[in-house]
Tab-separated table of C-alpha atoms in Angstrom:
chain	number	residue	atom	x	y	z
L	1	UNK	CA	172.842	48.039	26.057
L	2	UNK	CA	173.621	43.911	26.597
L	3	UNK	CA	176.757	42.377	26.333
L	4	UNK	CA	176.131	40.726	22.923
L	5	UNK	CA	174.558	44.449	21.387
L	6	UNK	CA	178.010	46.077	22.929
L	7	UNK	CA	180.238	43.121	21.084
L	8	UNK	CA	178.141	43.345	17.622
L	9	UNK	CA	178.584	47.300	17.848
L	10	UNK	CA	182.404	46.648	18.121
L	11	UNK	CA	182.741	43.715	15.648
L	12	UNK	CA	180.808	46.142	13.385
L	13	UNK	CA	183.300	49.348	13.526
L	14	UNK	CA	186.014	48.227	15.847
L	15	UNK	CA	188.377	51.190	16.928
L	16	UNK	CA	191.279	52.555	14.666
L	17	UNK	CA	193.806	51.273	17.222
L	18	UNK	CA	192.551	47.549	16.800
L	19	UNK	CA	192.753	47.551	13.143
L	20	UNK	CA	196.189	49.177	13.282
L	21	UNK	CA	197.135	46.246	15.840
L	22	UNK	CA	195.873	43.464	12.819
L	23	UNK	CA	197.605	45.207	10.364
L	24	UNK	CA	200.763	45.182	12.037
L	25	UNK	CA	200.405	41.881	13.406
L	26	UNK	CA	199.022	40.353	10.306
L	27	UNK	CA	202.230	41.610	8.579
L	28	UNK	CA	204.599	40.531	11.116
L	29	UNK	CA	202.914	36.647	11.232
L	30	UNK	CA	202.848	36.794	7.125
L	31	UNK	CA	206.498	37.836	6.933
L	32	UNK	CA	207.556	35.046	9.456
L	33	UNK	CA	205.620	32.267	7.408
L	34	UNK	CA	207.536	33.461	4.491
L	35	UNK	CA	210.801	33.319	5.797
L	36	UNK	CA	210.296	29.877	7.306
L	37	UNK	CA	209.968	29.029	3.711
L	38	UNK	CA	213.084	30.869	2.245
L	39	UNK	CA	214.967	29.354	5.103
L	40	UNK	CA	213.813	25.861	4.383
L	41	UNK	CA	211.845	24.782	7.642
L	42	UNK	CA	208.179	26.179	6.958
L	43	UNK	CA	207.694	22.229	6.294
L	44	UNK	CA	208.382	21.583	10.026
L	45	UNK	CA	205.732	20.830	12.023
L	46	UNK	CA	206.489	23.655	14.820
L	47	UNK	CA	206.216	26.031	11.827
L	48	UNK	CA	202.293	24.783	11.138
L	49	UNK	CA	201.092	27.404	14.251
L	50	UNK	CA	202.771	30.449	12.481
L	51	UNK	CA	201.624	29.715	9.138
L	52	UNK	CA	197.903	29.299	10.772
L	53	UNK	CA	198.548	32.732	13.080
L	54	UNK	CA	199.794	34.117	9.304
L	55	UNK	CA	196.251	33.102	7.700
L	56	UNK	CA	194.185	34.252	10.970
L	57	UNK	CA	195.555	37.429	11.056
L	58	UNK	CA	195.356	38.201	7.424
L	59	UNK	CA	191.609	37.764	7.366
L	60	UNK	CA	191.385	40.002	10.312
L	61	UNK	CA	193.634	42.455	8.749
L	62	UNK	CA	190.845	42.178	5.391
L	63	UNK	CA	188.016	42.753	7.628
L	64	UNK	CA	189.833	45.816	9.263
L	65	UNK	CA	189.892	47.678	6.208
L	66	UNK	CA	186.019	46.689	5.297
L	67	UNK	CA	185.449	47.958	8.600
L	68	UNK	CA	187.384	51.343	7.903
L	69	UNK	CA	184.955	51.775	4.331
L	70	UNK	CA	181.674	50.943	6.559
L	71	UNK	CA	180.666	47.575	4.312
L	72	UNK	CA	179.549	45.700	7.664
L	73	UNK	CA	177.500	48.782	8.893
L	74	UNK	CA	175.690	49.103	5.797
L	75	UNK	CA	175.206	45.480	5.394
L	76	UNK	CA	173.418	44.908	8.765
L	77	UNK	CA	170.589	46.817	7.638
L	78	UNK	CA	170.196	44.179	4.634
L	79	UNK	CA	166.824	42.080	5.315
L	80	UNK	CA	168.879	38.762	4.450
L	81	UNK	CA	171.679	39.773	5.987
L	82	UNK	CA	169.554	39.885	9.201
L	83	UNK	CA	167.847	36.705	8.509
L	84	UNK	CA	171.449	35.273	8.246
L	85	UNK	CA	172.481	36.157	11.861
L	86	UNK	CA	169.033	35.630	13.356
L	87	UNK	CA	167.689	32.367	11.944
L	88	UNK	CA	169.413	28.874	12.450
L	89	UNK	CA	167.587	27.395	9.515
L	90	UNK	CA	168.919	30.390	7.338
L	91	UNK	CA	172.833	29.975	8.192
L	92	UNK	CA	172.529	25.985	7.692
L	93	UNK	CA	171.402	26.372	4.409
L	94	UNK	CA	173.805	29.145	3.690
L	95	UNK	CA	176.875	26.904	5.019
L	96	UNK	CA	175.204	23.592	3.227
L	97	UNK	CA	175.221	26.112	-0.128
L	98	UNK	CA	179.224	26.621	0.554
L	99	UNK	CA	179.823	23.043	1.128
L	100	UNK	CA	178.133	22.252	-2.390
L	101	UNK	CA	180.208	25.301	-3.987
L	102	UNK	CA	183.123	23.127	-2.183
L	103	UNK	CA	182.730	19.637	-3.232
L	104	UNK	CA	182.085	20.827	-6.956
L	105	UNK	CA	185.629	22.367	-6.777
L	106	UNK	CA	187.221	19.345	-5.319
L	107	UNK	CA	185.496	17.075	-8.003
L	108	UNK	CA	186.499	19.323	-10.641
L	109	UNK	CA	190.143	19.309	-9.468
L	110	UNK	CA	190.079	15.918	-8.738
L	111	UNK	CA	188.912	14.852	-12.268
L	112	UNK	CA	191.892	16.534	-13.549
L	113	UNK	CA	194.701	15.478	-11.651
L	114	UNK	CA	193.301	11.923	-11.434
L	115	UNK	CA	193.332	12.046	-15.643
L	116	UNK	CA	197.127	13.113	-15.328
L	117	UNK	CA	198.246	11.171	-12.546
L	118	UNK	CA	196.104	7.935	-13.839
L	119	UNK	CA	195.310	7.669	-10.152
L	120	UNK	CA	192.055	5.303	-9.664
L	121	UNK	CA	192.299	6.263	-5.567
L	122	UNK	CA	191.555	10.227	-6.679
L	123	UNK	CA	188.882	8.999	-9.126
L	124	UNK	CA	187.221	6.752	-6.123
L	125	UNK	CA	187.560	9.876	-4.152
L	126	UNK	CA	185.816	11.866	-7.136
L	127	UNK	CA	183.259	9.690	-7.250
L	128	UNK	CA	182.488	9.855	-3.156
L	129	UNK	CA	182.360	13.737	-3.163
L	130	UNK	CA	180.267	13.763	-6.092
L	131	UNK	CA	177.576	11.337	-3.980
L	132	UNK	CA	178.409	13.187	-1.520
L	133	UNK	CA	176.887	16.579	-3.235
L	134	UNK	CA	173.335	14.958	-3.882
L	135	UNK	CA	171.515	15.031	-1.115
L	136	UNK	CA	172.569	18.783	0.144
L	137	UNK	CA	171.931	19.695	-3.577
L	138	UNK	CA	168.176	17.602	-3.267
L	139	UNK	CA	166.814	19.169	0.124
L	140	UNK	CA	168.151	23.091	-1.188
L	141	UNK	CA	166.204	22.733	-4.409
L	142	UNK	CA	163.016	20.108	-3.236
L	143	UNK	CA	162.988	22.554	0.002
L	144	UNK	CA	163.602	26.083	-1.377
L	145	UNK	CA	162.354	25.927	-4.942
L	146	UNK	CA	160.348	22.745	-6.309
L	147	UNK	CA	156.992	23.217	-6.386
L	148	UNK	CA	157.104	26.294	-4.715
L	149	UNK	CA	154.983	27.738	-7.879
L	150	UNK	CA	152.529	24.750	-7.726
L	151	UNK	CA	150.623	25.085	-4.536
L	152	UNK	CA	152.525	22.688	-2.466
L	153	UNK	CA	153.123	23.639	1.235
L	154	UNK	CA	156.672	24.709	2.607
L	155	UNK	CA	156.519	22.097	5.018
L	156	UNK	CA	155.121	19.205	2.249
L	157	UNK	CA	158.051	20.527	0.465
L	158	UNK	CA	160.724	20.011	3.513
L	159	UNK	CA	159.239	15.978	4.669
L	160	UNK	CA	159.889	15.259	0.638
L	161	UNK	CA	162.976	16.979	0.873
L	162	UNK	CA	163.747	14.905	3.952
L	163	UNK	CA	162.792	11.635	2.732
L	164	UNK	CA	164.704	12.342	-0.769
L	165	UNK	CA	167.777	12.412	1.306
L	166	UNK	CA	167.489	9.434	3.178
L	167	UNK	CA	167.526	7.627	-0.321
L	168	UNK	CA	170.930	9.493	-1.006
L	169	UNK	CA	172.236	8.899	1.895
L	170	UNK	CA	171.529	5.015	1.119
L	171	UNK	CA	173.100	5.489	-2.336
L	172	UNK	CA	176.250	7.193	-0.422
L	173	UNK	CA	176.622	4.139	1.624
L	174	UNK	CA	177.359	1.904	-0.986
L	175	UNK	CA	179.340	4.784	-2.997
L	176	UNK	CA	182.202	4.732	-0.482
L	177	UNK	CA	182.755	0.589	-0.526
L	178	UNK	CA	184.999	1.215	-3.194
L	179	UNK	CA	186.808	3.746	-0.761
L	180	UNK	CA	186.957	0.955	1.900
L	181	UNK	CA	187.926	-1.582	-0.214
L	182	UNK	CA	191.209	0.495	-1.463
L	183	UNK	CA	191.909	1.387	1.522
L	184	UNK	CA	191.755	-2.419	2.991
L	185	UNK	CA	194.003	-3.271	0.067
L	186	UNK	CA	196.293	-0.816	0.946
L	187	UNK	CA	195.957	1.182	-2.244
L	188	UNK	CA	195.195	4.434	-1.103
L	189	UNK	CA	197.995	6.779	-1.985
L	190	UNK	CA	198.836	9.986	-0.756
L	191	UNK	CA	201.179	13.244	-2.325
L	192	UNK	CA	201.454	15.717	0.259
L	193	UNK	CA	202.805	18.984	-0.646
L	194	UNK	CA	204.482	19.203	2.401
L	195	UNK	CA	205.787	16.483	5.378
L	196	UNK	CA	203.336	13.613	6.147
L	197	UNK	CA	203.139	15.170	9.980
L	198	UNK	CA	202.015	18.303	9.288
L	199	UNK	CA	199.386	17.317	6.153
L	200	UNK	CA	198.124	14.284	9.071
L	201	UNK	CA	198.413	16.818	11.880
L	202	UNK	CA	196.141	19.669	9.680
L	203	UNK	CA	194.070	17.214	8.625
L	204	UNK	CA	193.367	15.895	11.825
L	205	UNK	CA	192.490	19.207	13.576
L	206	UNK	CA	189.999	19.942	10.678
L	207	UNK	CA	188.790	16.726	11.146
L	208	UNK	CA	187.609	16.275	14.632
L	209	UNK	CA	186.616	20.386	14.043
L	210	UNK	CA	184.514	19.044	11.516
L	211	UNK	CA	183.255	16.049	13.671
L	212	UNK	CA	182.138	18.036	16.583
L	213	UNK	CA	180.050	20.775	14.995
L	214	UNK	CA	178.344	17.976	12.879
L	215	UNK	CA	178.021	15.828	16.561
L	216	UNK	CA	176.487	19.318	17.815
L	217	UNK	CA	174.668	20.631	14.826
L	218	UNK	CA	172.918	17.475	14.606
L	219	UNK	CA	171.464	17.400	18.333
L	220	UNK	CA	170.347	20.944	17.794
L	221	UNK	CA	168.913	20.238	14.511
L	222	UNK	CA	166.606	17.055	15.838
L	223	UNK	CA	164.756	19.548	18.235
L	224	UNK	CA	163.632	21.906	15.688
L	225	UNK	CA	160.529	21.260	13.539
L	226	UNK	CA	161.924	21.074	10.401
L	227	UNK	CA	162.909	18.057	8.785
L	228	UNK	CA	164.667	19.588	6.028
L	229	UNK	CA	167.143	21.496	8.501
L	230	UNK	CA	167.477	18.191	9.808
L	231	UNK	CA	167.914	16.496	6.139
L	232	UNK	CA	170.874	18.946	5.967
L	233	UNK	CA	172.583	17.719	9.382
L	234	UNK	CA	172.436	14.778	8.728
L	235	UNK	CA	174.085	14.844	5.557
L	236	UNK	CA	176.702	16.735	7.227
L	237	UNK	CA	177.593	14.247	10.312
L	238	UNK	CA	177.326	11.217	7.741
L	239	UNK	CA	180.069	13.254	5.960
L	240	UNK	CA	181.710	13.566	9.273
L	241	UNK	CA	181.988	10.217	9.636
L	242	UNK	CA	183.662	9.374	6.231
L	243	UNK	CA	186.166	11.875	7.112
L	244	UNK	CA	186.872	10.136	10.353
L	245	UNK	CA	187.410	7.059	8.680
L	246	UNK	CA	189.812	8.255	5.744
L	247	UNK	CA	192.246	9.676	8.437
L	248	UNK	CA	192.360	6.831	10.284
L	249	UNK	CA	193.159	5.256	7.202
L	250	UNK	CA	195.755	7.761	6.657
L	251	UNK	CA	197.565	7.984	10.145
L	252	UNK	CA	197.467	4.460	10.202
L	253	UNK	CA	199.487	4.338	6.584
L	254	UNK	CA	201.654	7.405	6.929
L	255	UNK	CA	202.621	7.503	10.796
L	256	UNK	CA	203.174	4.110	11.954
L	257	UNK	CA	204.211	2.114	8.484
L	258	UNK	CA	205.512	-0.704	10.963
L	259	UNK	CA	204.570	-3.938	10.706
L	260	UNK	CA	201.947	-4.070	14.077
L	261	UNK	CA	200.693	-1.213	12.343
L	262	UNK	CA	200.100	-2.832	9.410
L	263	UNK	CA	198.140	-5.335	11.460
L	264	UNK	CA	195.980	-3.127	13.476
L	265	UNK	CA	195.213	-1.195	10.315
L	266	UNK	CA	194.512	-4.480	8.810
L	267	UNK	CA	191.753	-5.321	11.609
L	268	UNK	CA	190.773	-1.239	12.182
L	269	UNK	CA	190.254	-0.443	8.273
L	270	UNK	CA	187.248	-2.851	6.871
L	271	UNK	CA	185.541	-2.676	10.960
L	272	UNK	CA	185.501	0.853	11.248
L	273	UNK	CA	184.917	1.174	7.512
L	274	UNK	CA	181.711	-1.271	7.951
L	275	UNK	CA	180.578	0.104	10.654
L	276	UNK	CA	179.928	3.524	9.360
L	277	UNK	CA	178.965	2.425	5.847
L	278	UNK	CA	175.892	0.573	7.713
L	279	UNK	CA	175.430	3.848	10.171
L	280	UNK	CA	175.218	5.753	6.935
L	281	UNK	CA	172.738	3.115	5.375
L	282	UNK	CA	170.414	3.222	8.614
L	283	UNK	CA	170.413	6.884	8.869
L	284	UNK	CA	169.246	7.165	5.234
L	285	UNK	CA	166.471	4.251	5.723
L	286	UNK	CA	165.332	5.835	8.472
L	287	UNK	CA	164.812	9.221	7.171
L	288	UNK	CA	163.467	7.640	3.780
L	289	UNK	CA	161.013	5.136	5.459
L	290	UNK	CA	159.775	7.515	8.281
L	291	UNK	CA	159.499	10.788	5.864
L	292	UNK	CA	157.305	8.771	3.236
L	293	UNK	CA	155.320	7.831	6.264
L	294	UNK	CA	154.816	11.941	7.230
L	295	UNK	CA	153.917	12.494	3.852
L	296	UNK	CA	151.409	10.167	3.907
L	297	UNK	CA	149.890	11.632	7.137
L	298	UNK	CA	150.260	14.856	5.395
L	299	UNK	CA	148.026	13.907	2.305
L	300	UNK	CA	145.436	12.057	4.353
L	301	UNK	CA	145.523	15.660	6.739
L	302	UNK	CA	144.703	17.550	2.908
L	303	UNK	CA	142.351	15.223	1.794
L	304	UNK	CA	140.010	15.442	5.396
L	305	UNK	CA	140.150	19.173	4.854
L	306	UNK	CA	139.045	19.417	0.930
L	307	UNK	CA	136.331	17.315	2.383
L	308	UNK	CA	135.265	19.044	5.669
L	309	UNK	CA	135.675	22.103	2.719
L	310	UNK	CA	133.225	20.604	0.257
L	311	UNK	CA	130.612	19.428	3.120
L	312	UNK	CA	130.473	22.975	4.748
L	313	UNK	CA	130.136	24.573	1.251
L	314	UNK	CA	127.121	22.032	0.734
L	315	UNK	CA	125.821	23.259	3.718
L	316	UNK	CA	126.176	26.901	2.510
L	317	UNK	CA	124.423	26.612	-0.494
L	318	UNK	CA	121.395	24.362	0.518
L	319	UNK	CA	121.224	27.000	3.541
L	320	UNK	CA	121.337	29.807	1.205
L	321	UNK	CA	118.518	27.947	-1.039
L	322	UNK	CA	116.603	27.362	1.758
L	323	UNK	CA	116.643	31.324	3.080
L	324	UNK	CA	115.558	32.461	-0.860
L	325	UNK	CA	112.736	29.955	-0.988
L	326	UNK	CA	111.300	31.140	2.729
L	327	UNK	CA	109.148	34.218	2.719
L	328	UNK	CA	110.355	37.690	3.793
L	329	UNK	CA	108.903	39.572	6.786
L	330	UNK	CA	107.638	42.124	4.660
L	331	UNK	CA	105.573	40.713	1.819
L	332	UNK	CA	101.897	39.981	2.132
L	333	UNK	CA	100.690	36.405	2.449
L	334	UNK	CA	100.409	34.594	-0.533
L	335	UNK	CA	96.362	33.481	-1.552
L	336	UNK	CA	95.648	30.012	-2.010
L	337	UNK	CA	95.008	28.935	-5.550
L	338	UNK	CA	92.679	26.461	-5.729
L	339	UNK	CA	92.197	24.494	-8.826
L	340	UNK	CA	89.469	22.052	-10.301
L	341	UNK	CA	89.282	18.818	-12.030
L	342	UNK	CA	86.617	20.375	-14.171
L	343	UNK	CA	86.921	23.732	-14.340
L	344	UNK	CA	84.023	24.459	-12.067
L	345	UNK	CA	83.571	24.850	-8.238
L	346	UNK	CA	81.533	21.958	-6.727
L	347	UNK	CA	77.672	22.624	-6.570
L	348	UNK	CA	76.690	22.835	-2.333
L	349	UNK	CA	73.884	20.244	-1.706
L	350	UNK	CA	71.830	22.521	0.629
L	351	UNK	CA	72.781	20.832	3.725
L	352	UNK	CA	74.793	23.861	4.803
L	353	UNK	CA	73.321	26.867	3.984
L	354	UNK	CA	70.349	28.470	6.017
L	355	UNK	CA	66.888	28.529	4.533
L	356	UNK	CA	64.347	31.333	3.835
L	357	UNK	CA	62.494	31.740	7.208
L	358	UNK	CA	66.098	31.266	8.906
L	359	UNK	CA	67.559	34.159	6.834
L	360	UNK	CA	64.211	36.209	7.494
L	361	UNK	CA	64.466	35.596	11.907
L	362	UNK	CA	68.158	36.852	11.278
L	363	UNK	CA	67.279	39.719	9.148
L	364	UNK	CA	64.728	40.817	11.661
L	365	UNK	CA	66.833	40.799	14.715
L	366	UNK	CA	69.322	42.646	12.667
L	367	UNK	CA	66.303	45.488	12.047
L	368	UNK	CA	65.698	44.983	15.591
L	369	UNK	CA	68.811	45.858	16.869
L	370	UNK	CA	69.557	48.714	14.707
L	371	UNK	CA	66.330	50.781	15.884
């Protein structure tokens, strides 16, 4: 047994002593991020890794006791549940499904605390994470489901896919210029929960967490042949992107609120906020201008086959005419019908036939013989 089938086997049904070790330790970490907050200092930013450990362990402690009841074990043995862990093109659509599910929540709750709070930052921000749902929500239903029913070819289906998305990326690149321009004008307010360090500080780790597996997914992505895996990734690292930008925007506000930091965010804010507007834009051109150019190719590629199709079922049929028309091995030879302008067969002028002492020399040597 390899390494990785030894590691699934124990992921699947760890031992009893290593859930009892989560439970206890998820308790433990729990109880500690609670009393930080009784005791007033679960706002510090030291207290940020026990809270985290708290959540961690929690999770683990969940999966201990779906361990204990066998759900893994008898999910493994689910054909999509396989697919999941063995397919790359499965889990991206899976995750870009959960990012959708994500951004519809965040628009949902952001309409409705940008109605109470009469906030027009939250209801720019609305309005980016709604773009921002398009083109996942255009390659999942142009790739998975339109047109499925009609004929057209899962990969006709993905380049479409593909170049749909480069046109929403190009519409996403002019939806955030309102975020840019806020932010530039220094209107981009923030209500944090807890202290500005620890919101910038969490935000910051899930940021550049974010950055790097859309930085890697999107390398691995451009060597498969799939351009609607690649429609997906490249939704996600243009997403990436904005999310760099906004928290530069933000440590730039909330850290530093001095006045050379005023400046530098002054100079740092509409560059960097250009500058990945018009990465956004020629990522989306790209993809739009190069996958209408594939589908051309494509339909060019269906119409030479329908037509090598149509000649070689000429050929068929004149080839089958021609075999019912020919003669059989079998069947006697056909006589020759002869037919006359008058009716009657031509009278012989004489020339040819033998006269009566000719026919007489014959007939003798015929007697002659036959005594």
């Amino acid at each position: 047994m390899s390494k990785r089938d030894k590691l699934v086997k124990f992921l699947l049904k760890p031992p009893l002593w290593v859930c009892a070790v989560c439970w206890a330790l998820g308790i433990v970490a729990l109880g500690g991020s609670i009393t930080l907050y009784f005791l007033g200092l679960g706002l510090k930013l030291w207290a940020l890794p026990v809270h985290i450990v708290a959540l961690v362990f929690c999770i683990l402690s969940i999966y201990a006791v779906l361990t204990i009841i066998g759900v893994p074990e008898r999910a493994k043995d689910k054909p999509r549940v396989q697919r999941f862990f063995k397919s790359y093109s499965t889990r991206a659509f899976v995750y870009a499904a959960g990012s959708i599910a994500f951004n519809i929540c965040y628009v949902v709750f952001g309409i409705i605390i940008a109605n109470l709070e009469k906030s027009a930052w939250l209801g720019v921000l609305v309005g980016y994470h709604l773009f921002l749902i398009l083109p996942r929500v255009e390659v999942l239903v142009t790739a998975k489901f339109r047109g499925k029913n009609s004929g057209i070819s899962e990969e006709k289906r993905g380049v479409r896919a593909y170049a749909n998305c480069g046109l929403m990326l190009i519409m996403l690149a002019v939806a955030i210029v309102p975020v840019i321009k806020m932010t530039i004008d220094d209107e981009n307010s923030y209500n944090y929960f807890v202290s500005a360090i620890v919101y910038v500080t969490t935000i910051a780790a899930y940021t550049f967490t974010k950055l790097g597996i859309a930085i890697y997914n999107f390398k691995k992505s451009h060597k498969q042949n799939n351009l609607a895996l690649i429609a997906v990734k490249n939704a996600s690292f243009a997403d990436a992107l904005i999310s760099l930008f906004t928290l530069q925007a933000m440590m730039l506000k909330e850290l530093h609120p001095e006045n050379n930091a005023a400046a530098l965010a002054a100079k740092l804010n509409p560059a960097i906020g250009v500058l990945i507007s018009l990465v956004i834009f020629a990522l989306g051109l790209h993809m739009l201008v190069n996958g209408h150019k594939k589908l051309k190719a494509l339909d060019a590629a269906e119409q030479a086959i329908e037509r090598a199709n149509a000649t070689a079922g000429d050929l068929a049929e004149q080839s089958q005419r021609q075999s019912e028309e020919q003669p059989q091995a079998g069947d006697p030879p056909q006589a020759e019908v002869v037919e006359y302008t008058d009716g009657e067969p031509p009278q012989s002028d004489g020339a040819d036939e033998p006269d009566a002492s000719e026919q007489t020399t014959v007939g003798a040597c015929a007697d002659g013989e036959n005594d």
